[in-house]
Coordinates of C-alpha atoms and ligand atoms in Angstrom, one line a residue:
Chain A
M1 CA 69.8 110.2 100.1
N2 CA 66.1 110.7 99.8
P3 CA 64.3 108.1 101.9
N4 CA 61.4 108.0 99.5
Y5 CA 63.7 107.4 96.6
R6 CA 62.2 105.6 93.5
L7 CA 64.1 104.6 90.5
P8 CA 63.6 107.1 87.7
N9 CA 61.2 105.8 84.9
S10 CA 63.9 106.2 82.3
Q11 CA 65.9 103.5 84.1
D12 CA 63.1 101.0 84.3
S13 CA 65.3 98.6 82.4
Y14 CA 68.2 98.8 84.8
G15 CA 69.8 95.4 85.5
F16 CA 70.5 93.6 88.7
G17 CA 72.6 95.8 91.0
F18 CA 71.7 99.1 89.3
L19 CA 75.1 99.6 87.6
D20 CA 75.4 98.5 84.0
E21 CA 77.6 95.5 83.3
F22 CA 80.4 97.7 81.9
A23 CA 80.6 99.8 85.0
K24 CA 80.6 96.6 87.2
R25 CA 83.4 95.1 85.1
E26 CA 85.5 98.2 85.4
I27 CA 85.1 98.2 89.2
R28 CA 85.9 94.5 89.3
R29 CA 89.1 95.0 87.4
V30 CA 90.1 97.8 89.7
I31 CA 89.3 95.7 92.8
L32 CA 91.7 93.0 91.7
K33 CA 94.5 95.6 91.1
A34 CA 93.7 97.2 94.5
I35 CA 94.2 93.8 96.2
S36 CA 97.4 93.2 94.2
I37 CA 98.9 96.5 95.4
P38 CA 97.8 96.6 99.0
G39 CA 96.9 100.2 100.2
Y40 CA 97.3 101.8 96.7
Q41 CA 94.5 104.2 95.8
T42 CA 93.5 102.7 92.5
P43 CA 91.7 105.2 90.2
Y44 CA 88.4 104.3 88.6
A45 CA 85.6 106.1 86.7
S46 CA 83.0 106.5 89.5
R47 CA 79.5 106.5 88.0
E48 CA 76.7 108.8 88.8
M49 CA 74.5 107.3 91.4
P50 CA 70.9 108.4 92.2
M51 CA 72.1 110.0 95.4
G52 CA 74.7 112.7 96.2
R53 CA 78.3 111.8 96.5
G54 CA 79.1 111.8 100.1
F55 CA 76.3 109.4 100.8
G56 CA 78.4 106.4 100.6
T57 CA 78.5 106.1 96.8
G58 CA 82.0 104.7 96.7
G59 CA 81.2 101.9 99.2
L60 CA 77.9 101.3 97.4
Q61 CA 79.6 100.9 94.0
L62 CA 81.9 98.3 95.5
T63 CA 78.9 96.4 96.9
L64 CA 76.9 96.6 93.7
S65 CA 79.8 95.5 91.6
M66 CA 80.2 92.2 93.5
I67 CA 76.8 91.4 95.0
G68 CA 74.8 88.4 93.7
P69 CA 71.7 86.4 94.6
D70 CA 73.8 84.1 96.8
D71 CA 74.7 87.0 99.1
T72 CA 73.4 88.3 102.4
L73 CA 74.1 92.0 102.9
K74 CA 74.4 94.0 106.1
V75 CA 74.7 97.8 106.0
I76 CA 75.8 99.8 109.0
D77 CA 76.4 103.5 109.7
Q78 CA 78.6 104.1 112.8
G79 CA 77.8 100.6 113.9
S80 CA 74.1 101.0 113.6
D81 CA 71.8 99.1 111.2
D82 CA 68.9 101.4 111.9
S83 CA 70.3 104.9 111.2
V84 CA 68.6 106.7 108.3
N85 CA 71.6 106.4 106.1
A86 CA 72.0 102.6 106.7
V87 CA 68.3 102.0 106.2
N88 CA 68.2 103.9 102.9
L89 CA 71.3 102.2 101.5
R90 CA 69.9 98.8 102.5
K91 CA 66.5 99.7 100.9
F92 CA 68.3 100.8 97.7
A93 CA 70.1 97.4 97.6
E94 CA 66.9 95.5 98.2
L95 CA 65.2 97.5 95.4
T96 CA 67.9 97.0 92.9
C97 CA 69.1 93.5 93.8
P98 CA 66.0 91.3 94.1
E99 CA 66.8 87.9 95.5
V100 CA 69.6 89.2 97.7
S101 CA 68.9 88.7 101.5
T102 CA 69.6 91.5 103.9
T103 CA 70.5 91.0 107.6
E104 CA 71.4 93.0 110.7
S105 CA 73.6 90.1 112.0
T106 CA 77.3 90.4 111.5
T107 CA 77.8 86.6 111.5
E108 CA 75.0 86.0 108.9
A109 CA 76.3 88.5 106.4
S110 CA 78.5 87.6 103.4
L111 CA 79.0 91.3 102.5
I112 CA 79.0 94.2 104.9
Q113 CA 79.0 97.8 103.8
T114 CA 80.0 100.2 106.6
R115 CA 80.4 103.8 107.4
H116 CA 82.9 104.6 110.2
R117 CA 83.1 101.3 112.1
V118 CA 84.5 97.8 112.0
P119 CA 82.0 95.3 113.5
E120 CA 82.9 94.1 117.0
I121 CA 82.6 90.4 116.1
P122 CA 85.8 89.3 114.2
L123 CA 85.1 88.7 110.6
R124 CA 85.7 85.5 108.7
E125 CA 87.6 84.7 105.5
N126 CA 84.3 84.3 103.6
Q127 CA 83.2 87.8 104.4
V128 CA 84.0 91.1 102.7
L129 CA 83.9 94.5 104.4
N130 CA 83.3 97.5 102.1
F131 CA 84.1 100.9 103.7
Q132 CA 82.6 104.2 102.6
V133 CA 85.4 106.7 102.3
P134 CA 85.0 110.5 102.3
Y135 CA 88.8 111.4 102.0
P136 CA 91.1 108.7 100.7
D137 CA 94.5 110.4 100.7
P138 CA 96.4 110.9 104.0
L139 CA 99.0 113.0 102.2
V140 CA 96.6 115.8 101.3
I141 CA 97.5 117.6 104.6
V142 CA 101.1 117.9 103.6
E143 CA 101.1 118.0 99.8
P144 CA 98.4 119.7 97.6
S145 CA 99.6 118.3 94.3
E146 CA 98.1 114.9 93.4
A147 CA 100.9 114.2 91.0
K148 CA 103.5 114.7 93.7
R149 CA 101.4 112.7 96.2
K150 CA 101.3 109.8 93.8
I151 CA 105.1 109.7 93.5
M152 CA 105.5 110.0 97.3
H153 CA 103.1 107.1 97.8
G154 CA 104.9 105.1 95.1
E155 CA 108.2 105.6 96.9
G156 CA 106.7 104.9 100.3
D157 CA 107.9 108.4 101.3
Y158 CA 106.0 109.5 104.3
A159 CA 108.6 111.7 106.0
R160 CA 106.5 114.8 105.8
L161 CA 103.5 113.1 107.1
L162 CA 105.5 111.8 110.1
T163 CA 106.9 115.3 110.7
K164 CA 103.3 116.6 110.8
L165 CA 102.3 113.9 113.3
Y166 CA 105.4 114.7 115.4
E167 CA 104.4 118.4 115.6
D168 CA 101.1 117.2 117.0
L169 CA 103.0 115.1 119.5
V170 CA 105.2 117.9 120.7
K171 CA 102.2 120.2 121.1
F172 CA 99.8 117.8 122.8
D173 CA 102.1 115.2 124.3
E174 CA 100.3 112.6 122.3
I175 CA 99.0 112.0 118.8
T176 CA 95.5 113.5 119.0
I177 CA 94.0 112.0 115.8
S178 CA 90.8 110.4 116.9
H179 CA 89.6 109.1 113.5
R180 CA 91.2 108.4 110.1
Y181 CA 94.4 107.4 111.7
P182 CA 97.1 107.0 109.0
T183 CA 97.9 103.3 108.7
R184 CA 100.7 101.6 106.8
I185 CA 99.7 98.6 104.7
N186 CA 102.2 95.8 104.1
G187 CA 105.1 98.1 105.0
H188 CA 104.5 100.4 102.0
Y189 CA 101.4 102.5 101.3
V190 CA 99.9 104.6 104.0
I191 CA 96.1 104.7 103.8
D192 CA 93.4 106.8 105.3
P193 CA 91.3 104.0 106.8
S194 CA 88.2 106.2 106.6
P195 CA 86.8 107.8 109.8
I196 CA 86.9 104.7 111.9
P197 CA 88.0 105.4 115.5
R198 CA 91.5 104.4 116.6
Y199 CA 89.8 101.5 118.5
D200 CA 89.2 99.9 115.1
V201 CA 92.6 100.3 113.6
P202 CA 94.1 97.1 115.1
R203 CA 91.2 95.2 113.5
L204 CA 92.6 96.0 110.1
N205 CA 95.8 94.2 110.9
Q206 CA 96.0 90.5 109.7
S207 CA 92.2 90.6 109.2
K208 CA 90.7 87.3 108.0
A209 CA 88.3 89.1 105.7
L210 CA 89.1 91.2 102.7
L211 CA 88.7 94.9 103.5
L212 CA 87.9 97.2 100.6
F213 CA 87.6 101.0 100.6
G214 CA 85.6 103.0 98.1
A215 CA 85.8 106.8 97.7
G216 CA 83.1 107.8 95.2
R217 CA 83.8 111.5 95.0
E218 CA 87.6 111.1 94.7
K219 CA 87.1 108.0 92.4
K220 CA 89.5 105.7 94.3
I221 CA 89.4 102.1 95.5
Y222 CA 91.9 100.6 97.8
A223 CA 92.3 97.3 99.7
V224 CA 93.7 95.7 102.7
P225 CA 93.9 92.1 101.8
P226 CA 93.4 89.3 104.4
Y227 CA 96.5 88.4 106.5
T228 CA 98.2 91.6 105.7
N229 CA 100.0 93.9 108.1
A230 CA 98.3 97.2 108.9
D231 CA 100.4 99.3 111.2
P232 CA 99.3 102.7 112.5
L233 CA 102.1 105.3 112.0
V234 CA 103.9 105.8 115.3
F235 CA 107.1 106.9 116.8
D236 CA 109.4 104.5 118.7
D237 CA 108.9 106.3 122.1
V238 CA 105.1 106.8 121.8
P239 CA 102.9 103.7 121.6
F240 CA 99.7 103.7 119.6
R241 CA 96.8 104.0 122.0
T242 CA 93.2 103.2 121.4
E243 CA 90.3 104.8 123.2
N244 CA 90.0 103.0 126.6
F245 CA 86.7 104.3 128.1
Y246 CA 88.0 104.5 131.6
D247 CA 86.1 106.6 134.1
A248 CA 87.7 109.0 136.6
D249 CA 88.4 106.1 138.9
G250 CA 90.1 104.1 136.3
Q251 CA 87.2 101.7 135.8
R252 CA 86.3 100.5 132.3
R253 CA 82.8 101.9 131.6
A254 CA 80.1 99.5 130.7
C255 CA 77.4 99.8 128.1
A256 CA 74.3 101.2 129.8
R257 CA 72.1 98.9 127.7
C258 CA 73.8 95.4 127.6
G259 CA 76.4 95.9 130.4
C260 CA 79.4 94.7 128.4
T261 CA 82.8 96.2 129.0
D262 CA 84.5 95.1 125.8
S263 CA 83.0 97.2 123.0
F264 CA 83.4 100.7 121.5
L265 CA 81.1 103.0 123.3
D266 CA 79.1 106.0 122.1
E267 CA 78.7 108.8 124.6
L268 CA 75.1 109.9 125.1
N269 CA 73.9 113.1 126.7
L270 CA 70.9 112.4 128.8
E271 CA 68.1 114.9 129.4
D272 CA 69.1 115.5 133.0
G273 CA 72.5 116.7 131.8
S274 CA 74.3 113.5 132.8
K275 CA 76.1 111.2 130.4
A276 CA 75.7 107.5 129.5
W277 CA 77.7 105.2 127.4
Q278 CA 76.3 102.6 125.0
C279 CA 77.7 100.1 122.4
S280 CA 78.0 101.7 119.0
D281 CA 77.6 98.3 117.3
T282 CA 73.9 97.6 117.7
D283 CA 74.1 94.0 116.5
Y284 CA 76.8 93.3 119.2
C285 CA 74.7 95.1 121.8
N286 CA 71.6 93.1 120.9
R287 CA 73.5 89.9 121.0
Q288 CA 75.0 90.6 124.5
L289 CA 71.5 91.6 125.7
A290 CA 69.9 88.5 124.4
S291 CA 72.6 86.2 125.9
T292 CA 72.3 88.0 129.3
E293 CA 68.5 87.6 129.3
A294 CA 68.8 84.0 128.2
G295 CA 71.2 83.5 131.1
E296 CA 68.8 85.1 133.6
V297 CA 65.9 82.9 132.5
T298 CA 67.8 79.7 133.0
Q299 CA 69.1 80.6 136.4
Chain B
M1 CA 81.3 94.2 73.1
N2 CA 80.9 91.7 76.0
N3 CA 77.5 93.1 77.0
P4 CA 76.1 90.3 79.1
L5 CA 72.5 89.5 78.3
T6 CA 70.0 88.4 80.9
T7 CA 68.5 86.2 78.2
E8 CA 71.6 84.0 78.2
Q9 CA 71.4 80.8 80.3
H10 CA 73.0 81.3 83.7
D11 CA 75.8 78.8 82.9
S12 CA 76.8 80.8 79.8
V13 CA 80.0 83.0 80.3
W14 CA 78.0 85.8 78.6
S15 CA 75.4 85.9 81.3
P16 CA 75.6 88.6 84.1
L17 CA 75.0 85.9 86.8
Y18 CA 77.9 83.8 85.5
Q19 CA 80.2 86.9 85.4
Q20 CA 79.3 87.9 88.9
R21 CA 79.9 84.5 90.3
A22 CA 83.2 84.0 88.4
F23 CA 84.3 87.5 89.6
R24 CA 83.8 86.4 93.2
A25 CA 85.9 83.3 92.6
L26 CA 88.6 85.6 91.2
M27 CA 88.3 88.1 94.1
S28 CA 88.8 85.1 96.5
A29 CA 91.7 83.9 94.4
F30 CA 93.4 87.3 94.7
S31 CA 92.5 87.6 98.4
F32 CA 94.1 84.3 99.1
P33 CA 97.0 83.8 96.7
G34 CA 97.9 80.2 95.9
R35 CA 94.5 78.8 97.0
R36 CA 92.6 77.0 94.2
Q37 CA 89.2 78.5 93.5
P38 CA 86.7 76.6 91.4
L39 CA 85.2 78.6 88.6
P40 CA 81.4 78.3 88.3
L41 CA 80.1 75.7 86.0
C42 CA 80.1 76.9 82.4
S43 CA 78.5 75.4 79.3
D44 CA 80.2 77.4 76.5
A45 CA 83.8 78.2 77.4
T46 CA 86.9 76.9 79.3
G47 CA 89.3 78.6 81.8
P48 CA 91.0 81.4 79.8
T49 CA 87.9 82.5 78.0
C50 CA 85.9 82.5 81.3
I51 CA 88.5 84.9 82.9
A52 CA 88.5 87.1 79.8
A53 CA 84.7 87.3 79.8
V54 CA 84.7 88.5 83.4
L55 CA 87.4 91.1 83.1
C56 CA 87.8 92.2 79.5
D57 CA 85.8 94.4 77.1
N58 CA 86.3 97.2 74.7
E59 CA 87.9 99.4 77.4
V60 CA 91.0 97.2 77.8
S61 CA 93.6 95.7 75.5
L62 CA 94.6 92.1 75.1
A63 CA 97.5 90.2 73.6
D64 CA 96.8 86.5 72.9
P65 CA 100.0 85.4 71.1
D66 CA 99.2 81.7 71.5
Q67 CA 95.6 82.2 70.2
L68 CA 94.0 80.5 73.3
I69 CA 90.7 82.3 72.7
Q70 CA 88.6 81.5 69.7
P71 CA 88.3 84.3 67.2
A72 CA 84.5 84.4 67.6
D73 CA 85.0 85.0 71.3
I74 CA 87.6 87.7 70.7
R75 CA 85.0 89.5 68.6
R76 CA 82.3 89.1 71.2
L77 CA 84.6 90.5 73.9
G78 CA 85.0 93.5 71.6
I79 CA 88.5 93.8 73.0
R80 CA 91.4 95.8 71.4
E81 CA 94.3 93.7 70.5
A82 CA 97.7 95.0 71.5
S83 CA 101.3 94.1 71.5
L84 CA 102.7 92.0 74.4
E85 CA 104.6 95.1 75.7
N86 CA 101.5 97.3 75.8
A87 CA 98.6 95.0 76.6
G88 CA 96.7 95.4 79.8
F89 CA 95.8 91.7 79.6
I90 CA 98.0 88.9 78.3
I91 CA 96.8 85.4 77.7
A92 CA 99.7 82.9 77.5
D93 CA 100.4 79.2 77.3
G94 CA 102.1 78.3 80.6
S95 CA 104.0 75.3 79.1
R96 CA 106.2 77.7 77.1
A97 CA 108.8 80.0 78.7
P98 CA 107.7 83.6 78.5
D99 CA 109.7 85.5 76.0
F100 CA 108.2 89.0 76.4
A101 CA 108.4 92.0 78.7
P102 CA 104.9 92.9 80.0
A103 CA 103.9 96.4 81.1
L104 CA 104.9 96.8 84.8
G105 CA 103.2 100.2 85.4
S106 CA 105.1 103.1 87.0
L107 CA 105.6 104.5 90.5
A108 CA 102.7 106.8 90.1
E109 CA 100.5 104.3 88.2
P110 CA 101.4 100.8 89.3
E111 CA 98.0 99.5 88.3
Q112 CA 99.1 99.8 84.7
G113 CA 101.1 96.6 85.2
A114 CA 99.7 93.8 83.1
T115 CA 97.4 91.0 84.3
I116 CA 98.7 87.8 82.7
I117 CA 96.3 84.9 82.4
V118 CA 98.4 81.8 82.2
R119 CA 96.8 78.6 81.0
V120 CA 98.3 75.5 82.7
A121 CA 97.5 71.8 82.4
S122 CA 96.2 71.3 85.9
L123 CA 96.0 73.0 89.2
E124 CA 95.0 69.7 90.9
S125 CA 97.0 69.1 94.0
T126 CA 100.0 66.8 93.6
N127 CA 102.8 66.3 96.0
D128 CA 105.5 66.8 93.4
F129 CA 107.7 69.7 94.2
P130 CA 105.1 72.1 95.6
L131 CA 105.8 75.8 95.4
M132 CA 105.8 77.6 98.8
L133 CA 104.1 81.0 98.8
E134 CA 104.3 83.9 101.3
G135 CA 102.9 87.4 101.3
P136 CA 99.7 89.4 101.8
G137 CA 96.7 87.1 101.8
I138 CA 98.7 84.1 103.2
Q139 CA 98.6 83.5 106.9
D140 CA 102.0 81.6 107.1
T141 CA 102.8 79.8 104.0
Q142 CA 100.7 78.4 101.2
A143 CA 101.7 75.3 99.1
L144 CA 100.8 75.3 95.5
A145 CA 101.1 72.4 93.0
V146 CA 100.9 73.2 89.3
S147 CA 101.4 70.9 86.3
G148 CA 102.2 72.3 82.9
L149 CA 103.9 75.5 84.1
N150 CA 107.3 76.0 82.5
R151 CA 109.6 76.9 85.5
A152 CA 111.0 79.9 83.5
W153 CA 107.8 81.7 84.5
L154 CA 108.9 81.8 88.1
A155 CA 112.2 83.4 87.4
E156 CA 110.7 85.9 85.0
R157 CA 107.8 86.7 87.4
A158 CA 110.3 87.4 90.2
R159 CA 112.2 89.7 87.8
W160 CA 109.1 91.6 86.8
N161 CA 108.1 92.1 90.5
R162 CA 111.4 93.0 92.0
N163 CA 110.5 96.8 92.2
F164 CA 107.2 97.0 94.1
P165 CA 104.8 98.7 93.6
M166 CA 105.5 98.0 89.9
G167 CA 104.9 94.5 88.6
A168 CA 102.6 92.1 86.9
D169 CA 99.8 90.0 88.3
L170 CA 99.3 86.4 87.3
I171 CA 96.1 84.3 87.0
L172 CA 96.9 80.6 86.6
V173 CA 93.9 78.8 85.1
D174 CA 93.2 75.2 84.0
D175 CA 89.8 74.2 82.6
T176 CA 87.8 74.7 85.7
Q177 CA 89.9 76.3 88.5
V178 CA 91.9 79.4 89.1
V179 CA 94.8 80.5 91.3
A180 CA 96.0 84.1 91.5
L181 CA 99.6 85.2 92.1
P182 CA 99.5 88.9 92.6
R183 CA 102.8 90.8 92.5
T184 CA 103.2 90.7 96.3
T185 CA 103.4 86.9 96.5
R186 CA 106.9 85.5 97.1
I187 CA 107.5 82.1 95.8
R188 CA 110.1 79.5 96.8
G189 CA 110.8 76.1 95.5
G190 CA 109.7 74.7 92.1
T191 CA 113.2 73.4 91.2
N192 CA 113.9 69.7 91.1
Ligands
LIG1 ZN1 75.7 97.2 124.6

């Protein structure tokens, strides 16, 4: 999205939240059906947004269809509030939703729009997490026909997907999928949870907050309701493993900035050729840093 | 056509702000089945019409066999009227046993299952024979007390929803509050 984006003159009369009320109402209907059929990719008529598809339009349409003046919005891209993409989407929301507050704090937000991460701090029942989804259908790799995929999903038939995962297992001795790990919702539909790392998959399970997924290009919305099982597809003899960030000596790496050893870390290549690791969730990192500094002052 | 106007007062069901706030109440209701959610205060409609104003317009069809929505409001919604078997939305009087077969969708398109707005006398909590609910959105079990719901609804609903993902989703509404029962909610009790 263009960082200097301005609303076109012809749309001077746009209402709150940019989308017209009919578009919002359609998305609202679809959200309720998506919650009622956990994990089902519910089709909707994605509207043209003033940015290319692939810039989070699906997630943005979810957010715009539900946001109101009582809300506090947080937008993150790979855990960061300050990346260009997150800043631009936040600016767009500020421009089109006057009265809405924005925040970088996970705990202050009522709505969180995210690309590729689940916040480190556990969410509450009165929060909603809207994911931006590039590829919604995990069956695409085994079945090209959408009509056939829809039947397979309806029947909960994932035998071919499991076979594909098993081939991976035989070849590499473990399931090598690092992102978009196929996850079964409420024992029926398997979803593509968007390109979150495996580390975040367990956070989808029995979440206190409603999790919504919007794919603008593919025109699909799906949901993981609160208190709903979300199980990564596995085989009995191979447990699901998340990234563990152990170094060669088996020590859990710490964030180079805040020192914590309990968050998802991004690997940074330093100028001298060495590597460092840092929290991908900037709000979490700032919070840890602030509490460490506060601790040092009082000592 | 149900085109909300910003000139309407915020407590009118026809204002964008009312519809946004009421939608959030509905979204919470579907997220946490069986929990009562208050609808925002409203000056010009009661329960069933409030829900219809949030969800219905000329893109969907409605059956209102008990005429629970005023004709003027039906016109304002701009909604297409349809038979009970084909309607996307059904508005029904909960005190009477349902005597229809709603759309349940198909394996490939389960979202075509109907949304049924059921008007009940009261969702205020009582201790009389509460229903016990389980399923997605419910941590362990959720109790629900309803007055004015003919118990035949529970048996019919269980029949409509026996073949997931097909099914019908219910919205119970009194004058000011709403409870959702999506197709995934399992209900025990309710007999006395
Ligand atoms: Zn850190």
